[in-house]
CSV table of C-alpha atoms in Angstrom, one decimal:
chain,number,residue,atom,x,y,z
A,1,UNK,CA,19.1,-50.7,71.4
A,2,UNK,CA,20.0,-48.4,68.5
A,3,UNK,CA,20.4,-44.6,70.4
A,4,UNK,CA,18.0,-42.9,67.9
A,5,UNK,CA,15.6,-39.9,69.0
A,6,UNK,CA,12.8,-38.9,67.3
A,7,UNK,CA,11.2,-35.3,68.5
A,8,UNK,CA,8.4,-34.9,68.7
A,9,UNK,CA,7.0,-38.4,69.4
A,10,UNK,CA,3.0,-36.9,68.9
A,11,UNK,CA,2.2,-33.8,67.0
A,12,UNK,CA,-1.4,-32.3,65.7
A,13,UNK,CA,-1.5,-29.3,63.2
A,14,UNK,CA,-3.0,-27.4,61.1
A,15,UNK,CA,-3.4,-27.9,57.2
A,16,UNK,CA,-0.8,-25.3,55.6
A,17,UNK,CA,1.5,-25.1,58.3
A,18,UNK,CA,5.2,-25.6,58.1
A,19,UNK,CA,6.4,-28.9,60.5
A,20,UNK,CA,9.8,-30.3,61.2
A,21,UNK,CA,10.4,-33.5,62.5
A,22,UNK,CA,14.0,-34.5,63.9
A,23,UNK,CA,16.0,-37.4,64.2
A,24,UNK,CA,19.0,-37.7,66.4
A,25,UNK,CA,21.5,-40.7,66.4
A,26,UNK,CA,24.3,-41.3,68.8
A,27,UNK,CA,25.4,-44.5,66.6
A,28,UNK,CA,28.0,-42.0,64.2
A,29,UNK,CA,26.1,-44.2,61.2
A,30,UNK,CA,26.4,-42.6,57.7
A,31,UNK,CA,23.3,-43.3,56.6
A,32,UNK,CA,20.0,-41.9,57.7
A,33,UNK,CA,16.5,-42.4,56.2
A,34,UNK,CA,12.9,-41.2,56.6
A,35,UNK,CA,10.0,-43.4,56.3
A,36,UNK,CA,6.6,-42.6,56.7
A,37,UNK,CA,3.8,-45.7,57.9
A,38,UNK,CA,0.1,-45.8,56.7
A,39,UNK,CA,-2.5,-48.3,56.7
A,40,UNK,CA,-2.4,-51.0,54.4
A,41,UNK,CA,0.8,-49.7,52.9
A,42,UNK,CA,3.8,-51.2,55.3
A,43,UNK,CA,6.6,-48.6,55.6
A,44,UNK,CA,8.0,-46.3,52.5
A,45,UNK,CA,10.9,-44.2,51.8
A,46,UNK,CA,10.3,-40.5,51.6
A,47,UNK,CA,14.2,-39.3,51.8
A,48,UNK,CA,17.4,-40.5,52.6
A,49,UNK,CA,20.9,-39.1,53.4
A,50,UNK,CA,24.6,-41.0,52.4
A,51,UNK,CA,26.1,-38.0,54.6
A,52,UNK,CA,26.8,-34.4,56.0
A,53,UNK,CA,24.6,-32.3,53.2
A,54,UNK,CA,24.0,-35.6,50.8
A,55,UNK,CA,20.5,-36.5,50.3
A,56,UNK,CA,18.1,-38.2,47.7
A,57,UNK,CA,15.1,-38.8,47.0
A,58,UNK,CA,12.7,-42.0,48.5
A,59,UNK,CA,9.4,-43.5,46.5
A,60,UNK,CA,7.7,-41.1,48.3
A,61,UNK,CA,9.2,-37.6,48.3
A,62,UNK,CA,6.5,-35.2,47.3
A,63,UNK,CA,5.9,-32.3,49.8
A,64,UNK,CA,8.7,-33.7,51.8
A,65,UNK,CA,12.4,-32.1,52.2
A,66,UNK,CA,15.2,-32.7,54.6
A,67,UNK,CA,18.5,-31.4,55.5
A,68,UNK,CA,21.5,-32.9,57.0
A,69,UNK,CA,23.4,-30.2,58.3
A,70,UNK,CA,25.4,-33.0,61.3
A,71,UNK,CA,26.3,-36.4,61.0
A,72,UNK,CA,23.9,-37.1,64.1
A,73,UNK,CA,20.9,-35.2,62.9
A,74,UNK,CA,18.4,-35.6,60.0
A,75,UNK,CA,15.3,-33.1,59.9
A,76,UNK,CA,12.2,-34.0,57.3
A,77,UNK,CA,9.8,-30.9,56.8
A,78,UNK,CA,6.4,-30.6,55.5
A,79,UNK,CA,7.0,-27.1,53.9
A,80,UNK,CA,2.8,-26.4,54.0
A,81,UNK,CA,1.2,-29.6,55.6
A,82,UNK,CA,-1.7,-31.7,54.3
A,83,UNK,CA,-4.1,-33.8,55.0
A,84,UNK,CA,-2.7,-36.4,53.1
A,85,UNK,CA,0.5,-36.4,55.2
A,86,UNK,CA,-1.4,-37.9,58.5
A,87,UNK,CA,1.1,-40.4,59.3
A,88,UNK,CA,3.5,-42.2,61.6
A,89,UNK,CA,7.1,-41.1,60.8
A,90,UNK,CA,10.2,-43.5,61.2
A,91,UNK,CA,13.7,-42.2,61.4
A,92,UNK,CA,16.4,-45.3,60.6
A,93,UNK,CA,20.0,-45.6,60.6
A,94,UNK,CA,22.5,-47.8,59.2
A,95,UNK,CA,26.1,-47.8,59.0
A,96,UNK,CA,26.1,-48.4,55.3
A,97,UNK,CA,23.7,-47.9,52.9
A,98,UNK,CA,24.0,-50.5,50.1
A,99,UNK,CA,24.7,-54.2,50.8
A,100,UNK,CA,22.9,-56.4,53.6
A,101,UNK,CA,22.7,-54.5,56.7
A,102,UNK,CA,19.3,-54.1,58.6
A,103,UNK,CA,18.3,-50.5,59.4
A,104,UNK,CA,17.6,-49.7,62.7
A,105,UNK,CA,14.6,-47.5,63.5
A,106,UNK,CA,13.6,-44.9,66.3
A,107,UNK,CA,10.3,-44.9,68.3
A,108,UNK,CA,8.1,-43.0,65.5
A,109,UNK,CA,6.5,-39.7,65.6
A,110,UNK,CA,2.6,-39.8,65.0
A,111,UNK,CA,1.7,-36.8,63.4
A,112,UNK,CA,-1.8,-35.6,62.4
A,113,UNK,CA,-2.7,-32.7,59.9
A,114,UNK,CA,-6.3,-31.3,60.6
B,1,UNK,CA,11.3,-53.2,41.2
B,2,UNK,CA,10.7,-54.7,44.4
B,3,UNK,CA,7.6,-56.4,46.2
B,4,UNK,CA,6.8,-58.4,49.1
B,5,UNK,CA,3.6,-60.1,49.3
B,6,UNK,CA,2.9,-61.0,52.9
B,7,UNK,CA,-0.7,-62.8,52.3
B,8,UNK,CA,-2.1,-63.4,55.8
B,9,UNK,CA,-3.5,-60.6,57.4
B,10,UNK,CA,-3.9,-62.0,60.9
B,11,UNK,CA,-2.4,-65.4,62.6
B,12,UNK,CA,-3.6,-66.7,66.0
B,13,UNK,CA,-1.5,-69.3,67.7
B,14,UNK,CA,-1.5,-71.1,71.1
B,15,UNK,CA,1.0,-69.6,73.9
B,16,UNK,CA,4.1,-72.3,73.2
B,17,UNK,CA,3.1,-73.6,70.1
B,18,UNK,CA,5.2,-72.8,66.4
B,19,UNK,CA,4.1,-70.5,64.2
B,20,UNK,CA,5.1,-69.5,60.2
B,21,UNK,CA,4.5,-65.9,58.8
B,22,UNK,CA,4.8,-66.2,55.2
B,23,UNK,CA,6.0,-63.9,52.9
B,24,UNK,CA,7.0,-63.8,49.3
B,25,UNK,CA,9.0,-61.3,47.3
B,26,UNK,CA,9.7,-60.4,44.0
B,27,UNK,CA,13.2,-59.0,42.7
B,28,UNK,CA,15.1,-58.4,39.6
B,29,UNK,CA,18.3,-58.3,41.7
B,30,UNK,CA,20.5,-61.1,41.2
B,31,UNK,CA,21.6,-60.0,45.4
B,32,UNK,CA,19.4,-58.9,47.8
B,33,UNK,CA,18.7,-59.0,51.5
B,34,UNK,CA,15.7,-60.4,53.3
B,35,UNK,CA,14.6,-58.8,56.9
B,36,UNK,CA,11.7,-59.5,59.4
B,37,UNK,CA,10.4,-56.5,61.9
B,38,UNK,CA,8.1,-56.9,64.9
B,39,UNK,CA,6.5,-53.6,65.6
B,40,UNK,CA,4.6,-54.2,68.9
B,41,UNK,CA,1.5,-52.3,70.3
B,42,UNK,CA,3.7,-49.5,71.3
B,43,UNK,CA,4.6,-48.7,67.8
B,44,UNK,CA,8.5,-49.6,67.6
B,45,UNK,CA,9.9,-51.3,64.6
B,46,UNK,CA,12.5,-54.0,66.2
B,47,UNK,CA,14.5,-55.9,63.6
B,48,UNK,CA,14.3,-59.9,64.3
B,49,UNK,CA,16.4,-61.6,61.6
B,50,UNK,CA,18.3,-61.3,58.3
B,51,UNK,CA,19.0,-63.5,55.2
B,52,UNK,CA,21.3,-62.8,52.3
B,53,UNK,CA,20.4,-64.1,49.2
B,54,UNK,CA,23.9,-65.9,48.8
B,55,UNK,CA,23.4,-67.7,52.6
B,56,UNK,CA,23.5,-71.3,51.8
B,57,UNK,CA,22.2,-72.1,55.2
B,58,UNK,CA,18.9,-70.3,56.6
B,59,UNK,CA,19.4,-67.9,59.4
B,60,UNK,CA,18.3,-68.2,62.9
B,61,UNK,CA,17.9,-65.5,66.2
B,62,UNK,CA,17.0,-67.6,69.2
B,63,UNK,CA,13.6,-68.5,68.4
B,64,UNK,CA,13.3,-67.0,65.2
B,65,UNK,CA,14.6,-68.7,62.2
B,66,UNK,CA,13.7,-67.9,58.5
B,67,UNK,CA,13.3,-70.5,55.8
B,68,UNK,CA,14.3,-69.1,52.9
B,69,UNK,CA,13.1,-71.0,49.6
B,70,UNK,CA,15.0,-68.9,46.6
B,71,UNK,CA,13.6,-71.0,43.9
B,72,UNK,CA,10.0,-70.5,45.6
B,73,UNK,CA,10.9,-67.1,46.2
B,74,UNK,CA,9.8,-67.2,49.8
B,75,UNK,CA,11.6,-65.8,53.0
B,76,UNK,CA,9.5,-67.3,55.9
B,77,UNK,CA,9.7,-66.7,59.7
B,78,UNK,CA,9.0,-69.3,62.1
B,79,UNK,CA,8.5,-68.2,65.3
B,80,UNK,CA,9.1,-71.4,67.9
B,81,UNK,CA,7.5,-71.5,71.4
B,82,UNK,CA,5.5,-68.8,71.2
B,83,UNK,CA,5.3,-66.4,73.8
B,84,UNK,CA,2.2,-63.7,74.9
B,85,UNK,CA,4.8,-61.5,74.0
B,86,UNK,CA,5.1,-62.3,70.5
B,87,UNK,CA,1.8,-60.6,70.1
B,88,UNK,CA,2.3,-57.9,67.9
B,89,UNK,CA,2.4,-56.6,63.9
B,90,UNK,CA,5.6,-58.6,61.6
B,91,UNK,CA,6.7,-57.1,58.8
B,92,UNK,CA,8.8,-58.8,55.9
B,93,UNK,CA,11.3,-56.4,54.1
B,94,UNK,CA,13.6,-56.7,51.4
B,95,UNK,CA,16.7,-54.4,50.2
B,96,UNK,CA,19.0,-54.9,46.8
B,97,UNK,CA,22.7,-54.7,46.6
B,98,UNK,CA,21.7,-52.1,43.2
B,99,UNK,CA,20.6,-50.1,41.3
B,100,UNK,CA,18.0,-47.1,42.7
B,101,UNK,CA,16.0,-49.2,45.5
B,102,UNK,CA,19.4,-49.9,47.1
B,103,UNK,CA,19.1,-48.1,50.1
B,104,UNK,CA,15.6,-49.2,50.6
B,105,UNK,CA,13.8,-51.2,52.4
B,106,UNK,CA,10.9,-52.1,50.7
B,107,UNK,CA,8.3,-53.7,53.2
B,108,UNK,CA,5.3,-55.9,53.2
B,109,UNK,CA,1.8,-54.9,54.5
B,110,UNK,CA,2.8,-57.1,58.0
B,111,UNK,CA,0.8,-59.7,59.9
B,112,UNK,CA,-0.7,-59.3,62.8
B,113,UNK,CA,0.3,-62.4,65.3
B,114,UNK,CA,-1.9,-63.0,68.2
B,115,UNK,CA,-0.9,-65.3,70.8
B,116,UNK,CA,-3.5,-67.3,73.1
B,117,UNK,CA,-3.0,-68.3,76.3
């Protein structure tokens, strides 16, 4: 299994509070991704990183920011959480960005915004 | 833009039988990859199998095979000899080779497979 650890695994918080999710990998892969999974939508890309301090927006980036100060860590921040951001968040990694390499996923973080 | 369609919200299969999960896709990319992932009730996403758009042969991985029909834009997953542990959600996904979407996996909405003893 790919060495990907997401923390926390579960979190309940209130609307308007800041939330940071962490993804840690031990594979030394260059590319890291944050997706969210909602019923009826499959997974959708929020942001991705193609190197330390190099990030870009995905399909559903509004309300989220990311940071990558080390190869192994990719942080997702909700500056002011809203109920619409209640979701399951998955981190993924890959050696290459473009091309046909599969992305390997962490176990997910279940986030509830009350 | 890329799109994945999985038309079967739920499927049932008898243990030890084979089952086909449907996936159709749409893309303007000349080169792309197709992927299947399994999500058990425990929630993790497990990569199963990959097919490249220029691959001549259908991909196989153990009991999983991908029935790729490029002209029909379909990439169906075939699971042979179903086991109780195959009960899960299955997602079809794709990724192009160029442009803004080339880093993003585009997922379908999934098919829930239930294996009956």
